[in-house]
Amino acid sequence: MSNLISLNQIKRHYDVGGELVKALDGIDVSIKPNEYISIMGPSGSGKSTLMNIIGCLDTPTDGTYQFEGELVHEMDDDQLASIRNRKIGFVFQTFNLLPRSTALRNVEVPLIYSNTPKAERLEIARSSLISVGLGDRLDHKPNELSGGQRQRVAIARALVNTPSIILADEPTGNLDSKSGIEIMKILYDLYTKGNTIILVTHEKEIAKHANRIITIFDGKIKEDRANENMIKAL
Amino acid sequence: MFSLFFESVRIAVDSILSNKIRSFLTGLSIIIGILTVTLMGTLISGLDRGFEKSMDFLGKDVLSISRWEWFGGQDWWEVRNRPRIRLEYVDKIKNRSKYAEAVAPVMQRGASLSRGDLGARSQIFGTTTEYLKTTNYGVETGRFFTNGEDRSGARVALLGYDVAENLFPNEDPIGKNFKIDGIRFRVLGVMEKQGKFLGLFSFDTQVIIPSGATQRLFSRRGFLRISVKIPDDKIEESKDEIYGIMRQIRGLKPTEKDDFAVNQTVAFENIYNSIKFAIGGVGIFITILSLVVGGIGIMNIMFVSVKERTKEIGVRKAIGATKNMILTQFLMEATMICVIGGLIGLSFAYILSLVINQFFPSTMPIWLAITSISLSIFVGITAGLIPSYKAAGLDPIDALRYE
Ligand SMILES: Nc1ncnc2c1ncn2[C@@H]1O[C@H](COP(=O)(O)OP(=O)(O)OP(=O)(O)O)[C@@H](O)[C@H]1O
Ligand SMILES: [Mg+2]
């Protein structure tokens, strides 16, 4: 099967007051459709930086990045925005919902940016929220929802443009264990339906939900292995 | 594209509503600016119309010979010692002038009018039949007096529109009698309605009677001016000629100064224009000042808004907003504040124009409303541009990380 993503010698260097910080220093990764990958590593190892590059939020200082055969490292801002909008679904540790908008509005926004007609937009947004079990919370604002519910709204938002890949950076990091388990169930469910998922975590137990575990250290890949005893969150 | 436009309108409205007081204070200068510019425009267009109308009545091609200049800063003592204008000049001017098309004396004085219990103060004009040729003021109903009536000293009168209403409410005054300073006169006709100009003067409260009767009954008081109708394509020549004739009549030596005045409605126009430019100048100054202040205020508040919503901008970018979409969103917000401010200013101006309309006719021209709203949009876009560019150019990761 052809690669969904291939990173080749990706580097991300920062110049902090004359000192060179090598957040990523030569990453080679290929990802095929319908993989469920955990990225592990200590704090500061470069997990989020890698995630941001894969998610087209950041551009590498060196190396090549192909997404579905397209050369991402050569794209301009608008092309990157379009990839983010149509191909990538983000789930953040801090939810990152629009605080003044209802759950439904939040989920609608990516569809607005992709120019989906209004009726269709509402329909997709509503069914996406129903699919994460929030059919009865459509008109609630983020501050009227629990942490777990907020994260589910974020997942619903990530799904509306049927992305090629879902990127979740510590999605359970701000949640109690019960809500965390719910989120892991939803992700597993998405995986079984054929989605490709990358999950950043520093908890071993969480990482075991994936079928492939990549460990980074100091901006380099230390280990990249298949996870035979994948936990099936049912 | 449309859904994006509506989305930005919606975001802007949300943002404005969630900061009502801040938005209002920011928009206040715009409100004042638009209020000033529309009110001023309304005022001037009202003045213009009133003025045009009054000038039409006075007649632009009419010279008015009198002791005083209408608008002049001459020495009061010198003017006071000038000889009076005399009735016999009328015939002399008529005989000697080759330009004059009509020459009419106007003897003006205050008088009380009465009819039964009804009474009014008024100005009476004693004149000849040629008077009608020296103005565009015409007879509405009835007729003007004849030369015969003038010469015989007939006690007949033409009433100004308001006088007729006051003395003869709900009845036809023609043929009926009333009294001027206790002396009985018969109504020949009613003059057409002129309306007020700035509430300053109006022919509608005046009464016109023949010069014959004036001389016999009221000659001791009041003052005389002579109206001379001249061809409108020979104004300068005619004026020179009239000056010459008057100097001749007065027997002035070449070295002596004029001891009379030849006035023209143009003088009104000059004064009027300087008033108009003064109003316009002050208005435009206030407008520009408040729009600039308002624009700076909006720019400032937009910088705050961008800062406050840095995280939101990051999120929007992460889920696929392009630079242009972010730019549009913030430009829309700035423009919206201005347009709402403009509309509020416009409504106030409209209400005030209705009040002003009580004093003299003035309606807000449509083009002015459109211009003022365009002006608001312009201020909004100009003031919002730099903050919006800043928002659009934010790095998504930095923005997302912003707390
Ligand atoms: N904008 C930046 N400027 C300079 N250095 C940066 C910047 N962003 C990240 N870094 C550095 O890059 C390294 C990797 O950061 P990154 O956020 O990817 O770590 P992480 O693995 O996600 O850590 P954590 O588990 O704490 O989230 C860190 O040393 C960090 O200091
Ligand atoms: Mg991180």
XYZ file of C-alpha atoms and ligand atoms in Angstrom:
669
model
C 0.000 0.000 0.000
C 1.317 3.464 -0.843
C 2.297 5.844 1.885
C -0.121 8.426 3.218
C 2.740 10.362 4.730
C 6.450 10.163 4.228
C 8.914 12.283 6.159
C 12.487 12.246 4.948
C 15.292 13.676 7.091
C 12.988 16.274 8.615
C 14.762 18.885 10.705
C 13.300 21.690 12.744
C 15.896 23.983 14.233
C 15.290 27.106 16.287
C 17.749 29.889 16.791
C 17.210 31.025 20.361
C 19.468 33.979 21.088
C 22.347 32.620 19.020
C 21.981 29.103 20.403
C 20.709 26.431 18.031
C 17.860 24.316 19.433
C 17.370 21.130 17.425
C 13.722 20.322 18.207
C 13.765 17.766 15.396
C 16.990 16.494 13.939
C 16.544 14.135 11.020
C 13.243 12.310 11.277
C 12.371 9.541 8.800
C 8.843 8.178 9.101
C 6.383 6.678 6.678
C 2.749 6.256 7.559
C 0.255 4.120 5.687
C -3.519 4.567 5.666
C -5.368 3.139 8.655
C -2.384 3.015 10.979
C -2.863 3.951 14.630
C 0.409 5.410 15.859
C 1.479 6.537 19.303
C 4.350 8.985 19.604
C 6.100 8.787 22.961
C 9.039 10.496 24.516
C 10.049 12.686 27.422
C 9.053 16.316 27.711
C 10.916 18.483 25.252
C 11.857 15.567 23.016
C 10.073 17.094 20.018
C 6.716 15.244 19.924
C 4.583 18.351 19.484
C 6.997 19.812 16.979
C 6.712 16.655 14.885
C 2.942 16.721 15.210
C 2.811 20.344 14.052
C 4.911 19.565 11.016
C 2.802 16.551 10.091
C -0.280 18.721 10.647
C 1.063 21.411 8.263
C 0.969 24.033 11.028
C 4.738 24.306 10.930
C 7.265 23.888 8.143
C 10.543 22.006 8.531
C 13.822 23.878 8.274
C 15.151 20.971 6.217
C 14.004 17.688 4.754
C 11.089 16.638 2.565
C 7.498 15.946 3.488
C 5.046 14.209 1.192
C 1.358 14.025 2.013
C -0.663 11.813 -0.328
C 2.090 12.312 -2.871
C 2.091 16.115 -2.645
C 5.208 17.982 -1.572
C 4.135 19.814 1.544
C 7.471 21.501 2.192
C 7.048 23.479 -1.046
C 3.531 24.743 -0.368
C 2.555 28.336 0.380
C 0.422 29.445 3.343
C -2.903 29.161 1.541
C -2.165 25.670 0.267
C -1.157 24.609 3.771
C -4.390 26.093 5.138
C -6.351 24.130 2.581
C -4.568 20.847 3.512
C -5.257 21.522 7.199
C -8.861 22.192 6.419
C -9.619 19.201 4.206
C -7.067 16.515 5.092
C -6.194 16.918 8.744
C -8.218 16.752 11.914
C -6.625 18.237 15.014
C -7.414 17.294 18.594
C -5.522 19.326 21.174
C -4.757 18.784 24.822
C -6.469 22.074 25.689
C -9.495 21.432 23.422
C -9.107 24.823 21.675
C -12.791 25.431 21.076
C -14.131 28.906 20.260
C -15.378 29.974 23.697
C -18.283 32.166 22.583
C -19.759 29.698 20.107
C -22.039 26.738 20.708
C -20.899 23.156 20.160
C -22.702 23.110 16.826
C -21.076 26.365 15.690
C -17.653 25.102 16.689
C -18.108 21.987 14.626
C -19.450 24.008 11.693
C -16.427 26.278 11.341
C -14.154 23.963 9.284
C -17.077 23.445 6.900
C -17.462 27.199 6.520
C -13.821 27.448 5.567
C -14.291 24.651 3.042
C -17.277 26.515 1.580
C -19.847 23.846 2.300
C -23.409 25.079 1.679
C -25.309 25.966 4.804
C -27.926 23.209 4.890
C -25.358 20.513 4.245
C -23.040 22.086 6.786
C -25.603 21.964 9.577
C -26.484 18.391 8.722
C -22.847 17.214 8.786
C -22.052 19.126 11.975
C -25.085 17.766 13.736
C -24.450 14.143 12.781
C -20.789 14.499 13.702
C -21.776 15.645 17.194
C -24.304 12.813 17.446
C -21.582 10.326 16.508
C -19.504 11.393 19.527
C -22.565 11.144 21.758
C -23.353 14.863 22.068
C -26.647 14.938 20.190
C -28.261 16.550 23.223
C -25.598 19.251 23.688
C -25.707 21.006 20.316
C -26.491 24.456 21.683
C -24.205 24.363 24.678
C -21.232 26.676 24.838
C -17.838 25.234 25.885
C -18.134 26.622 29.416
C -21.405 24.715 29.775
C -19.701 21.391 28.982
C -17.435 19.044 30.958
C -13.825 18.538 29.904
C -14.626 15.187 28.339
C -17.556 16.683 26.451
C -15.385 19.537 25.212
C -12.843 17.090 23.908
C -15.608 15.196 22.152
C -16.748 18.432 20.493
C -13.151 18.908 19.356
C -13.137 15.389 17.901
C -16.447 16.039 16.152
C -14.923 19.195 14.701
C -11.842 17.263 13.563
C -14.023 14.797 11.681
C -16.403 17.011 9.694
C -14.278 17.368 6.577
C -13.547 13.610 6.568
C -9.811 14.105 7.013
C -7.154 11.655 5.834
C -5.521 11.706 9.242
C -6.434 12.596 12.803
C -3.711 14.171 14.955
C -4.269 14.073 18.696
C -1.644 15.749 20.887
C -2.166 14.529 24.454
C -5.956 14.417 24.019
C -6.444 12.950 27.470
C -3.873 15.127 29.187
C -6.443 17.467 30.725
C -9.051 14.851 31.500
C -9.898 12.588 34.424
C -9.380 8.887 33.744
C -13.024 8.142 33.062
C -13.335 10.869 30.405
C -9.943 9.805 29.085
C -11.194 6.280 28.534
C -14.234 7.603 26.652
C -11.982 9.591 24.345
C -9.764 6.543 23.744
C -12.880 4.551 22.865
C -13.908 7.119 20.293
C -10.430 7.093 18.763
C -10.384 3.311 18.632
C -13.808 3.360 17.030
C -12.553 5.772 14.390
C -9.561 3.522 13.771
C -11.735 0.469 13.244
C -13.772 2.470 10.734
C -10.608 2.933 8.661
C -9.223 6.258 9.906
C -5.536 6.968 10.326
C -4.614 8.291 13.760
C -1.487 9.723 15.363
C -1.603 10.102 19.096
C 1.006 11.912 21.167
C 1.242 10.827 24.765
C 3.802 10.260 27.465
C 1.706 7.635 29.260
C 2.711 4.059 28.372
C -0.803 2.722 29.019
C -2.332 5.216 26.628
C 0.312 4.550 24.006
C -0.602 0.867 23.994
C -3.925 1.705 22.331
C -2.022 2.106 19.072
C -0.773 -0.583 16.754
C 2.563 1.175 16.227
C 4.638 3.021 18.811
C 7.294 5.583 17.895
C 9.585 6.847 20.621
C 11.564 10.044 20.168
C 14.422 11.396 22.167
C 16.193 14.710 21.618
C 14.588 15.219 18.235
C 15.552 11.810 16.894
C 13.630 8.577 16.566
C 14.855 6.156 19.206
C 12.457 3.341 18.522
C 9.745 2.597 15.951
C 7.954 -0.701 16.474
C 4.680 -2.479 15.912
C 2.532 -3.000 19.010
C 1.402 -6.613 19.023
C -0.723 -6.423 22.140
C -2.759 -3.392 21.162
C -5.431 -2.476 23.729
C -8.830 -2.541 22.111
C -10.854 0.206 23.795
C -14.389 -1.091 23.421
C -17.599 32.898 -0.796
C -21.003 34.072 0.434
C -20.982 31.763 3.429
C -17.549 33.157 4.331
C -18.869 36.685 4.073
C -21.849 35.929 6.292
C -19.584 34.071 8.661
C -17.404 37.145 9.057
C -20.483 39.317 9.563
C -21.639 36.885 12.205
C -18.288 36.776 13.974
C -18.174 40.572 13.901
C -21.665 40.910 15.356
C -20.860 38.333 18.063
C -17.703 40.141 18.957
C -19.354 43.560 19.035
C -22.247 42.270 21.127
C -19.951 40.601 23.621
C -18.195 43.954 24.121
C -21.176 46.275 23.881
C -19.895 49.168 25.954
C -16.416 49.040 24.498
C -17.793 48.974 20.971
C -20.156 51.833 21.720
C -17.438 54.027 23.184
C -15.226 53.227 20.232
C -17.985 54.051 17.807
C -18.899 57.300 19.574
C -16.530 59.454 17.563
C -17.890 57.944 14.391
C -21.410 58.715 15.590
C -20.411 62.334 16.215
C -18.575 62.607 12.908
C -21.435 61.256 10.856
C -23.956 63.277 12.858
C -22.014 66.454 12.124
C -21.492 65.848 8.450
C -25.071 64.834 7.718
C -26.601 67.547 9.863
C -24.387 70.164 8.272
C -25.198 68.907 4.793
C -28.897 68.919 5.567
C -28.649 72.413 6.976
C -26.782 73.759 3.980
C -29.057 72.125 1.449
C -32.032 73.541 3.344
C -30.430 76.979 3.453
C -29.654 76.758 -0.241
C -33.200 76.016 -1.160
C -34.630 78.714 1.106
C -32.109 81.173 -0.192
C -32.713 80.373 -3.845
C -36.419 80.828 -3.295
C -36.011 84.163 -1.538
C -33.584 85.375 -4.171
C -36.095 84.457 -6.828
C -38.668 86.633 -5.120
C -36.305 89.521 -4.780
C -35.130 89.227 -8.346
C -31.470 88.971 -9.155
C -31.564 91.653 -11.835
C -32.950 94.366 -9.621
C -31.066 97.325 -8.188
C -32.287 98.899 -5.014
C -31.435 102.548 -4.481
C -31.496 103.663 -0.877
C -29.612 105.715 1.678
C -27.771 102.746 3.111
C -25.720 99.941 1.792
C -27.323 96.623 2.825
C -24.065 95.188 3.950
C -21.409 97.712 4.539
C -19.156 98.922 7.208
C -19.467 102.607 6.357
C -19.177 105.408 8.786
C -22.511 105.669 10.546
C -22.357 109.500 10.832
C -21.610 109.898 7.178
C -24.545 107.674 6.270
C -26.850 109.407 8.724
C -26.187 112.766 7.150
C -26.953 111.585 3.649
C -29.990 113.192 2.077
C -33.167 111.149 1.855
C -34.154 109.337 -1.300
C -37.026 111.283 -2.818
C -40.030 110.154 -4.780
C -39.333 112.429 -7.723
C -36.138 110.450 -8.469
C -38.408 107.718 -9.842
C -39.468 109.778 -12.820
C -36.008 111.238 -13.313
C -34.475 107.770 -13.460
C -37.216 106.581 -15.782
C -36.588 109.497 -18.140
C -32.824 109.377 -18.163
C -32.016 105.665 -18.035
C -31.865 103.680 -21.217
C -31.445 100.348 -19.449
C -34.086 100.511 -16.730
C -37.034 98.274 -17.619
C -39.110 99.246 -14.612
C -38.658 101.708 -11.790
C -40.782 101.456 -8.680
C -40.652 103.365 -5.415
C -41.107 101.313 -2.267
C -42.170 103.313 0.758
C -41.930 101.064 3.723
C -43.148 101.601 7.261
C -44.554 99.678 10.177
C -48.283 99.786 10.795
C -51.018 98.059 12.758
C -53.698 96.249 10.890
C -57.124 95.613 12.305
C -60.417 94.125 11.376
C -63.057 93.894 14.059
C -61.368 92.061 16.928
C -58.572 90.800 14.749
C -55.317 92.696 14.530
C -51.683 92.351 13.516
C -48.457 94.301 13.222
C -47.212 94.538 9.696
C -44.960 96.333 7.262
C -46.768 98.253 4.550
C -45.237 98.859 1.166
C -46.391 101.862 -0.796
C -45.522 101.368 -4.435
C -46.631 101.729 -8.050
C -47.855 99.283 -10.633
C -44.303 98.816 -11.839
C -43.505 97.064 -8.577
C -44.617 93.733 -9.974
C -41.983 93.998 -12.708
C -39.228 94.465 -10.195
C -39.856 91.203 -8.332
C -40.987 87.690 -9.063
C -43.562 88.138 -6.385
C -47.018 87.763 -7.923
C -50.700 88.031 -7.130
C -52.273 84.770 -5.986
C -55.956 85.745 -6.060
C -57.679 88.969 -6.987
C -55.771 91.677 -8.844
C -53.095 94.344 -8.390
C -54.130 97.985 -8.260
C -54.207 100.063 -11.434
C -52.406 103.277 -12.342
C -55.713 105.072 -11.976
C -56.193 103.811 -8.443
C -52.632 104.843 -7.655
C -53.024 108.370 -8.969
C -56.422 108.918 -7.359
C -55.147 107.846 -3.971
C -57.591 104.929 -3.730
C -57.496 103.140 -0.403
C -56.951 99.643 -1.747
C -54.493 96.977 -0.673
C -52.940 93.638 -1.481
C -52.392 91.356 1.462
C -49.441 89.100 2.136
C -50.462 85.456 2.439
C -50.202 85.290 6.225
C -51.934 88.634 6.691
C -54.889 87.378 4.691
C -55.039 84.244 6.833
C -54.890 86.246 10.037
C -57.392 88.947 9.218
C -59.753 86.847 7.152
C -59.629 83.342 8.590
C -61.719 80.951 6.505
C -63.147 83.606 4.254
C -62.401 85.252 0.964
C -60.898 88.662 1.774
C -61.351 90.158 -1.695
C -63.634 93.162 -1.692
C -63.706 93.267 2.101
C -62.435 96.085 4.286
C -59.804 96.317 7.030
C -57.889 99.148 8.673
C -54.296 100.309 8.476
C -53.510 102.470 11.480
C -57.236 103.144 11.806
C -57.774 104.085 8.170
C -60.085 101.895 6.138
C -58.750 100.010 3.098
C -60.380 97.578 0.679
C -58.697 94.278 -0.239
C -57.982 93.892 -3.951
C -56.072 90.657 -3.812
C -53.789 88.311 -1.949
C -50.130 87.881 -2.858
C -48.642 84.443 -3.376
C -47.148 82.573 -0.461
C -43.450 83.089 -0.157
C -42.508 81.171 2.967
C -39.882 82.142 5.434
C -36.209 82.433 4.872
C -34.355 81.562 8.070
C -37.321 82.989 9.907
C -35.792 86.381 9.216
C -38.082 88.052 6.799
C -41.083 87.169 4.774
C -43.292 89.057 2.396
C -46.171 87.008 3.687
C -46.685 89.373 6.610
C -46.670 92.505 4.493
C -49.305 94.665 2.866
C -48.899 96.451 -0.462
C -50.804 99.674 -1.112
C -50.566 102.289 -3.903
C -47.955 105.008 -3.544
C -50.678 107.629 -4.001
C -52.489 106.573 -0.856
C -49.198 106.200 0.980
C -48.178 109.771 0.249
C -51.494 111.191 1.329
C -51.942 109.168 4.457
C -48.557 108.127 5.747
C -45.953 110.306 4.087
C -44.367 111.563 7.290
C -42.907 108.290 8.432
C -40.997 105.336 6.985
C -38.290 105.280 4.389
C -38.127 105.079 0.660
C -36.124 102.942 -1.647
C -36.345 102.684 -5.385
C -36.317 99.349 -7.170
C -34.925 99.360 -10.692
C -35.323 96.355 -12.945
C -32.410 96.022 -15.342
C -31.661 93.590 -18.167
C -29.898 90.564 -16.697
C -27.294 90.575 -19.467
C -26.349 94.245 -18.898
C -26.028 94.358 -15.138
C -22.703 96.178 -14.939
C -23.555 98.781 -17.600
C -26.915 99.412 -15.987
C -25.362 99.799 -12.590
C -22.841 102.323 -13.903
C -25.614 104.232 -15.576
C -27.775 104.323 -12.435
C -24.813 105.552 -10.378
C -24.282 108.285 -12.964
C -27.904 109.343 -12.950
C -28.030 109.405 -9.156
C -24.851 111.495 -8.932
C -26.344 113.872 -11.480
C -29.597 114.142 -9.512
C -27.654 114.803 -6.338
C -25.396 117.284 -8.145
C -22.209 115.666 -6.926
C -18.823 116.918 -8.116
C -16.435 114.276 -9.440
C -14.372 114.521 -6.249
C -17.324 113.996 -3.972
C -18.259 110.562 -2.690
C -21.607 108.917 -3.401
C -24.218 109.947 -0.845
C -26.590 107.114 -1.703
C -26.367 103.367 -2.137
C -27.177 101.095 -5.072
C -27.776 97.637 -3.643
C -28.063 94.362 -5.423
C -29.247 90.954 -4.290
C -25.760 89.746 -5.187
C -24.742 91.352 -1.926
C -27.058 88.934 -0.142
C -25.508 86.133 -2.035
C -22.010 87.089 -0.975
C -23.021 87.280 2.660
C -24.938 84.076 2.340
C -22.020 82.284 0.782
C -19.678 83.374 3.511
C -22.152 82.104 6.124
C -22.467 78.888 4.217
C -18.710 78.417 3.974
C -18.368 79.149 7.664
C -20.934 76.486 8.562
C -19.432 74.096 6.054
C -15.885 74.755 7.213
C -16.646 74.244 10.892
C -18.724 71.175 10.072
C -16.047 69.609 7.917
C -13.417 70.367 10.535
C -15.452 68.676 13.276
C -16.254 65.788 10.965
C -12.664 65.163 9.958
C -11.477 65.542 13.517
C -14.002 63.094 14.933
C -13.527 60.613 12.117
C -9.754 60.686 12.575
C -10.108 60.348 16.337
C -12.705 57.628 15.780
C -10.465 55.863 13.300
C -7.556 55.874 15.730
C -9.878 54.595 18.467
C -11.042 51.779 16.233
C -7.510 50.904 15.254
C -6.563 50.780 18.911
C -9.522 48.624 19.894
C -8.839 46.314 16.980
C -5.270 45.806 18.170
C -6.704 44.896 21.574
C -9.244 42.600 19.945
C -6.549 40.838 17.900
C -4.428 40.410 21.008
C -7.331 39.064 23.048
C -8.247 36.616 20.347
C -4.784 35.434 19.409
C -5.678 31.932 20.561
C -8.884 32.007 18.541
C -6.917 33.056 15.474
C -4.569 30.107 16.054
C -7.495 27.704 16.317
C -9.127 29.086 13.202
C -5.890 28.742 11.290
C -5.392 25.187 12.559
C -8.769 24.166 11.213
C -8.122 25.720 7.840
C -8.715 29.500 7.810
C -6.503 31.212 5.241
C -4.881 34.598 5.793
C -7.593 36.283 3.766
C -10.326 34.751 5.857
C -8.775 36.055 9.068
C -8.176 39.418 7.415
C -11.799 39.621 6.299
C -13.041 38.673 9.746
C -11.237 41.526 11.491
C -11.833 44.069 8.741
C -15.498 43.217 8.960
C -15.475 43.809 12.688
C -13.847 47.236 12.337
C -16.131 48.190 9.474
C -19.180 46.998 11.346
C -18.407 49.183 14.364
C -18.071 52.158 12.011
C -21.178 51.382 10.006
C -23.283 50.869 13.124
C -21.857 54.130 14.517
C -22.612 55.794 11.190
C -26.179 54.525 11.166
C -26.735 55.745 14.714
C -25.308 59.156 13.782
C -27.459 59.216 10.696
C -30.628 58.430 12.656
C -29.874 61.188 15.139
C -29.204 63.578 12.279
C -32.465 62.579 10.660
C -34.421 63.197 13.846
C -32.696 66.562 14.313
C -33.384 67.482 10.699
C -37.085 66.998 11.405
C -36.727 69.443 14.294
C -34.829 71.932 12.127
C -37.529 71.549 9.521
C -39.842 73.362 11.927
C -37.754 76.515 11.416
C -36.972 76.332 7.755
C -37.487 73.715 5.107
C -34.729 71.124 5.178
C -34.752 67.452 4.336
C -31.748 65.198 4.395
C -30.685 64.461 0.833
C -30.364 60.742 0.005
C -26.904 61.204 -1.474
C -25.771 62.585 1.857
C -26.991 59.504 3.728
C -25.223 57.273 1.217
C -22.048 59.348 1.347
C -21.951 59.268 5.124
C -22.334 55.502 5.265
C -19.636 55.119 2.616
C -17.482 57.375 4.732
C -18.046 55.102 7.751
C -17.091 52.066 5.705
C -13.972 53.862 4.505
C -12.941 54.785 8.050
C -13.599 51.234 9.248
C -11.533 49.642 6.517
C -8.701 52.139 6.842
C -8.541 51.854 10.614
C -8.965 48.083 10.604
C -6.363 47.370 7.960
C -3.176 47.271 10.020
C -4.611 45.288 12.975
C -6.286 42.875 10.566
C -3.051 42.328 8.663
C -1.362 41.661 11.949
C -3.998 39.065 12.813
C -3.805 37.436 9.398
C -0.028 37.219 9.534
C 0.170 35.495 12.927
C 2.034 32.245 12.997
C -0.513 29.503 13.766
C 1.673 27.745 16.331
C 2.604 30.920 18.183
C -1.035 31.925 18.180
C -2.204 28.551 19.467
C 0.357 28.619 22.236
C -0.661 32.146 23.313
C -2.310 32.231 26.712
N 9.203 28.391 19.079
C 10.255 27.765 19.627
N 11.403 28.429 19.788
C 12.482 27.798 20.329
N 12.469 26.548 20.759
C 11.339 25.824 20.644
C 10.167 26.407 20.073
N 9.208 25.470 20.080
C 9.750 24.359 20.631
N 11.022 24.568 20.972
C 11.913 23.615 21.570
O 11.848 22.390 20.859
C 11.929 21.306 21.744
C 10.787 20.359 21.480
O 9.572 20.927 21.893
P 8.205 20.174 21.824
O 7.131 21.108 22.186
O 8.104 19.523 20.501
O 8.360 19.093 22.949
P 7.347 17.950 23.402
O 8.001 16.677 23.095
O 6.037 18.200 22.798
O 7.276 18.179 24.963
P 6.030 18.040 25.945
O 5.884 16.603 26.251
O 6.442 18.809 27.164
O 4.862 18.614 25.288
C 11.946 21.864 23.139
O 13.268 21.826 23.608
C 11.478 23.273 22.984
O 12.138 24.101 23.917
Mg 4.072 18.681 23.490
